[in-house]
XYZ file of C-alpha atoms in Angstrom:
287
model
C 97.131 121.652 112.005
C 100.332 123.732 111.543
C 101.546 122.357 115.237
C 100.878 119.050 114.243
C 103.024 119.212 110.533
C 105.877 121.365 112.844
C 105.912 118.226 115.238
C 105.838 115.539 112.362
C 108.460 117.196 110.501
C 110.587 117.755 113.733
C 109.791 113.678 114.055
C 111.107 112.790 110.714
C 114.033 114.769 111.002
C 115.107 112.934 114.098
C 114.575 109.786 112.846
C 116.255 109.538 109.296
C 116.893 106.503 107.901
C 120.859 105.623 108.672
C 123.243 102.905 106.905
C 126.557 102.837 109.034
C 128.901 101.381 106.003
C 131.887 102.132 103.922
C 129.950 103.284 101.513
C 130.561 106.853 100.151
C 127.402 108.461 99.580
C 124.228 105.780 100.148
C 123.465 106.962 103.539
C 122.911 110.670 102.221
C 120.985 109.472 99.208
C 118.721 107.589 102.048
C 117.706 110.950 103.219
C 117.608 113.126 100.107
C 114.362 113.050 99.217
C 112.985 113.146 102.633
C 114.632 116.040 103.621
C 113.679 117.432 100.450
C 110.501 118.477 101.764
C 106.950 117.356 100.291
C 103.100 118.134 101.129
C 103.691 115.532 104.174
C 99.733 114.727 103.164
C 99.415 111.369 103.597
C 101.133 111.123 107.444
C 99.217 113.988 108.486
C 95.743 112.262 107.261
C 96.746 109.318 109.337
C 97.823 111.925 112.280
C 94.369 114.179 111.841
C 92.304 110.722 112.195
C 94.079 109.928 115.538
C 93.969 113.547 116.242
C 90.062 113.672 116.134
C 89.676 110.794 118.755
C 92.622 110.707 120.799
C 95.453 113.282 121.257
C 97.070 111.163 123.326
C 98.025 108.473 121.051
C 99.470 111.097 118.757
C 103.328 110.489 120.070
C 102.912 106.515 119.667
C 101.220 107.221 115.961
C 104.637 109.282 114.569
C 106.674 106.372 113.569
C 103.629 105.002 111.242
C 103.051 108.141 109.860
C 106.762 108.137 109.192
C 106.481 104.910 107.651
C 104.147 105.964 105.436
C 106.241 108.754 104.116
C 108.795 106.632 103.808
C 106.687 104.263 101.273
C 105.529 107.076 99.595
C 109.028 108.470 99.054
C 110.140 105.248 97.995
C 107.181 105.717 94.854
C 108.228 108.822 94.074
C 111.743 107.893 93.447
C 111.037 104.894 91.550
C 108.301 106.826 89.577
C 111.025 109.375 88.464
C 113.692 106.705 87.394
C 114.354 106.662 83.535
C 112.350 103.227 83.104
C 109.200 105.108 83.869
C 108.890 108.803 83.868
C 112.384 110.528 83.854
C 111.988 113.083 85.650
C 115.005 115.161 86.730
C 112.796 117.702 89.228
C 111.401 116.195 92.634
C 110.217 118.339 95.514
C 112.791 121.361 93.918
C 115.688 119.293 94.056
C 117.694 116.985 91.638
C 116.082 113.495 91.305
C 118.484 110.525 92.725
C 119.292 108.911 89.680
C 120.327 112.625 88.468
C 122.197 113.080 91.298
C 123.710 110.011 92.191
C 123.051 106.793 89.472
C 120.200 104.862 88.967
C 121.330 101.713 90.759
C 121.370 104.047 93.890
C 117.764 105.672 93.708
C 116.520 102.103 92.652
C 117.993 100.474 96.494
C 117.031 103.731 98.233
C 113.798 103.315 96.964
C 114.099 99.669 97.554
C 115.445 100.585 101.077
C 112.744 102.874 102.211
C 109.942 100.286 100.834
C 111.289 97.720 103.362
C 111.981 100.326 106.272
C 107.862 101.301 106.172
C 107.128 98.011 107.578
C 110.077 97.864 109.812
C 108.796 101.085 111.632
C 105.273 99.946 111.926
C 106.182 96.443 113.376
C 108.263 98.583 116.350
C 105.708 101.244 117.062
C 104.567 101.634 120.177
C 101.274 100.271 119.498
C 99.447 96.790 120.395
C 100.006 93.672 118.302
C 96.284 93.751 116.803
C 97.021 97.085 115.907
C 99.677 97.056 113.984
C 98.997 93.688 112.473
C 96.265 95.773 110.649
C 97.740 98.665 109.657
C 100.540 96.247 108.040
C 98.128 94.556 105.877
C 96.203 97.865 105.029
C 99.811 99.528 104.284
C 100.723 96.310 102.033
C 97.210 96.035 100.451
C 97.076 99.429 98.874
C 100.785 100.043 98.274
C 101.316 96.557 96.602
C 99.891 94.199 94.277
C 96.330 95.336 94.235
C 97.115 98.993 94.831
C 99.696 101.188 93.680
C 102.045 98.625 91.932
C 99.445 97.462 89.675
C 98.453 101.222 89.111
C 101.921 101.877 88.411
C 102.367 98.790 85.757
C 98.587 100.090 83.892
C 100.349 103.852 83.780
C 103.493 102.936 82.208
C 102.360 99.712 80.127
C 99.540 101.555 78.116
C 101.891 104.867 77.512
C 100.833 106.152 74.279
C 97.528 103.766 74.109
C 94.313 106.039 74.983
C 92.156 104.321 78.126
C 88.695 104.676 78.749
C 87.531 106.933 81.578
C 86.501 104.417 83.657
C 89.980 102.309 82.735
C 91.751 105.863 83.584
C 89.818 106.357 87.139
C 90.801 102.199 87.688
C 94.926 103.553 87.070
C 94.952 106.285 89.444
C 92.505 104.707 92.322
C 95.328 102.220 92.285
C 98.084 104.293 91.876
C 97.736 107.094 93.883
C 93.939 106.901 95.683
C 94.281 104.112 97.132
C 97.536 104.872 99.173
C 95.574 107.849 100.522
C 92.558 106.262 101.643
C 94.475 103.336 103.265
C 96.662 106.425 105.403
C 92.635 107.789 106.914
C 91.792 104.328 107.376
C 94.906 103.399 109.111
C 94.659 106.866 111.278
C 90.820 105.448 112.004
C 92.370 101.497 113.083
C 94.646 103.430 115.720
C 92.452 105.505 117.170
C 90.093 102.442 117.083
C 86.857 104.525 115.499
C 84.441 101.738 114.417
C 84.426 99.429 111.143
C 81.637 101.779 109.769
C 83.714 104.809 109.803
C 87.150 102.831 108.765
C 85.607 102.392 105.496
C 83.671 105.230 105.079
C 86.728 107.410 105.529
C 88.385 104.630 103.298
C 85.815 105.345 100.286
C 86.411 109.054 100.736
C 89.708 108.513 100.802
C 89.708 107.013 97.010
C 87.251 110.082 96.446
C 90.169 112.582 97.374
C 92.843 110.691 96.117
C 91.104 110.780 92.805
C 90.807 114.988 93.299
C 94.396 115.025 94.124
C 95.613 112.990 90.724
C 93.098 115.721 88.512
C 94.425 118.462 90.369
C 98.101 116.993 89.942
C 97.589 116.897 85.997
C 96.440 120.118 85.877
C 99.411 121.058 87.612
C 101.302 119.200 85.508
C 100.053 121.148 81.855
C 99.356 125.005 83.973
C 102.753 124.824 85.761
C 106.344 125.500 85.288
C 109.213 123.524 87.414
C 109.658 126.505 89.340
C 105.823 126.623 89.769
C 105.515 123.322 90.934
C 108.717 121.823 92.271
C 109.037 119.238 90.109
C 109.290 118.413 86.239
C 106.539 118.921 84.578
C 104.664 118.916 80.638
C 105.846 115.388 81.008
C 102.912 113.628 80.817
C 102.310 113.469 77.013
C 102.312 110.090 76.311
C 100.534 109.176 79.968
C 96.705 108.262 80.095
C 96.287 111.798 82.319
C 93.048 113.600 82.973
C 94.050 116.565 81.223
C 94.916 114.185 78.008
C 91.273 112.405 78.308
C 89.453 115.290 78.681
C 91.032 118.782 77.847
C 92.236 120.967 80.498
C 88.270 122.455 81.078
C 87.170 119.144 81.151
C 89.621 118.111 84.158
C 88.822 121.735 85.605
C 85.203 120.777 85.545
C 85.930 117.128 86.743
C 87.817 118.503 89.601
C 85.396 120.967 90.901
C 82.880 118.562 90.849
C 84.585 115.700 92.536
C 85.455 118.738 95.116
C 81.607 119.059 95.800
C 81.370 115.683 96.348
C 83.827 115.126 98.687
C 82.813 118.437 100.573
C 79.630 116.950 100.903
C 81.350 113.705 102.621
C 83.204 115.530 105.006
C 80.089 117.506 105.457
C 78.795 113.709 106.940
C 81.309 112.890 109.169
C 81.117 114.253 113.255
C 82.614 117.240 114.278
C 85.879 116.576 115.449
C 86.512 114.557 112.574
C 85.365 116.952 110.364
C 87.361 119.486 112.060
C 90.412 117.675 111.962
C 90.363 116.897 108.071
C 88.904 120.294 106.620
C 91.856 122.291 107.152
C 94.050 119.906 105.572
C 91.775 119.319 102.427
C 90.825 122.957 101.954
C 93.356 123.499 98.800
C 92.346 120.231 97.621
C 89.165 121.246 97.237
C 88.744 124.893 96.087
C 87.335 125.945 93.004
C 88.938 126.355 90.003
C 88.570 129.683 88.564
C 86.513 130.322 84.796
């Protein structure tokens, strides 16, 4: 697994986004936050699936996992502009808008939206292929995914949702974005329909782990701690908010059985390929 994140990273770095203008500084701001660092999770789900059928498509699967680090970066940056959370901390460096203006982290964010597509369209991957993993990508990082997620979070700041309303937010938001990168990995390595959206539905299972774990992060953890700002979520609909800090704990560690169990279901190399990747996702809080 640590190969794999070495070659992605070495992959990324090669191919930053570029903007050959006049312009003094929008190029660099294209590659801030992706140099910045970051988990990388979501690529190397997509590169762990492909991994776990065929190595050999690995090379040819780079520049969609790239593209989905791109549209992930692109979230991030609009998620931290002052409209929506303010944050001045991403990945241990200086938000855009803090470093450059907002207009500029708005059209890099804008920019690396776009680009996500761009790359997937000229991978080196069949037609039928990447027709699907477009409208996978678009699905859950648009309307009915993480855009809508995104509008619920910041339109019902200060209003207290239901836990059911709550889990709706952040399978849009965040879970869903996760679960389309395994079931993307699955369409390239061309694992059956079955097992697309079974690793799909335990992809919303772990994104949903990851957003409890995040918000206890977020009230545990100090900027240094975490690399980015946190004890901002106040006013959000988080789980920590909903249900205490114990009660997310709890929630956590038993989502984290759950979705132990599910990996526990899938074959070997698949299994294989996933577990060491999810295995700080889902340890056990401590009492």
């Amino acid at each position: 697994m640590t190969n794999l994140l070495i070659d992605f990273e070495d992959y990324l770095f090669n191919n930053l986004p570029s903007s050959k203008t006049f312009h003094p500084y929008f190029e660099s701001a294209l590659k801030d936050m992706l140099k910045a660092g970051g988990k990388r999770f979501r690529p190397m789900l997509l590169l762990s699936v492909v991994k776990s059928k065929n190595r050999l498509l690995l090379q040819n699967s780079m520049q969609v996992a790239l593209g989905i680090e791109y549209l992930h970066t692109y979230s991030l940056i609009h998620d931290d502009l002052p409209a929506m959370d303010n944050a001045n901390l991403r990945r241990g460096f200086e938000t855009l808008h803090k470093k450059y203006d907002e207009v500029t982290a708005i059209l890099v964010g804008d920019a690396l939206n776009t680009h996500s597509f761009n790359l997937i369209a000229n991978s080196s991957l069949s037609s039928d292929i990447k027709v699907q993993l477009i409208k996978t990508l678009s699905n859950d990082g648009g309307i009915d995914g993480m855009i809508i997620g995104q509008a619920i979070d910041c339109y019902f700041e200060n209003q207290l949702l239901k836990l059911d309303q709550l889990e709706f937010l952040h399978i849009h938001k965040t879970a869903k974005l996760i679960a389309a990168s395994l079931k993307m990995g699955a369409i390239i390595a061309q694992y059956d329909i079955e097992l697309q959206d079974k690793l799909y539905n335990f992809g919303i299972d772990i994104g949903l782990l990851f957003q409890i774990q995040d918000d206890i992060i977020d009230e545990t953890q100090s900027e240094e701690e975490a690399g980015k700002t946190t004890h901002n979520d106040e006013t959000k609909n988080s789980f920590v908010n909903l249900l205490g800090l114990q009660g997310a704990i709890d929630s956590a560690d038993k989502l984290a059985n759950k979705c132990e169990e599910e990996l526990n279901t899938f074959n070997n190399s698949l299994k294989q390929s996933l577990e060491e990747l999810l295995l700080k996702y889902l340890h056990r809080h401590k009492k």
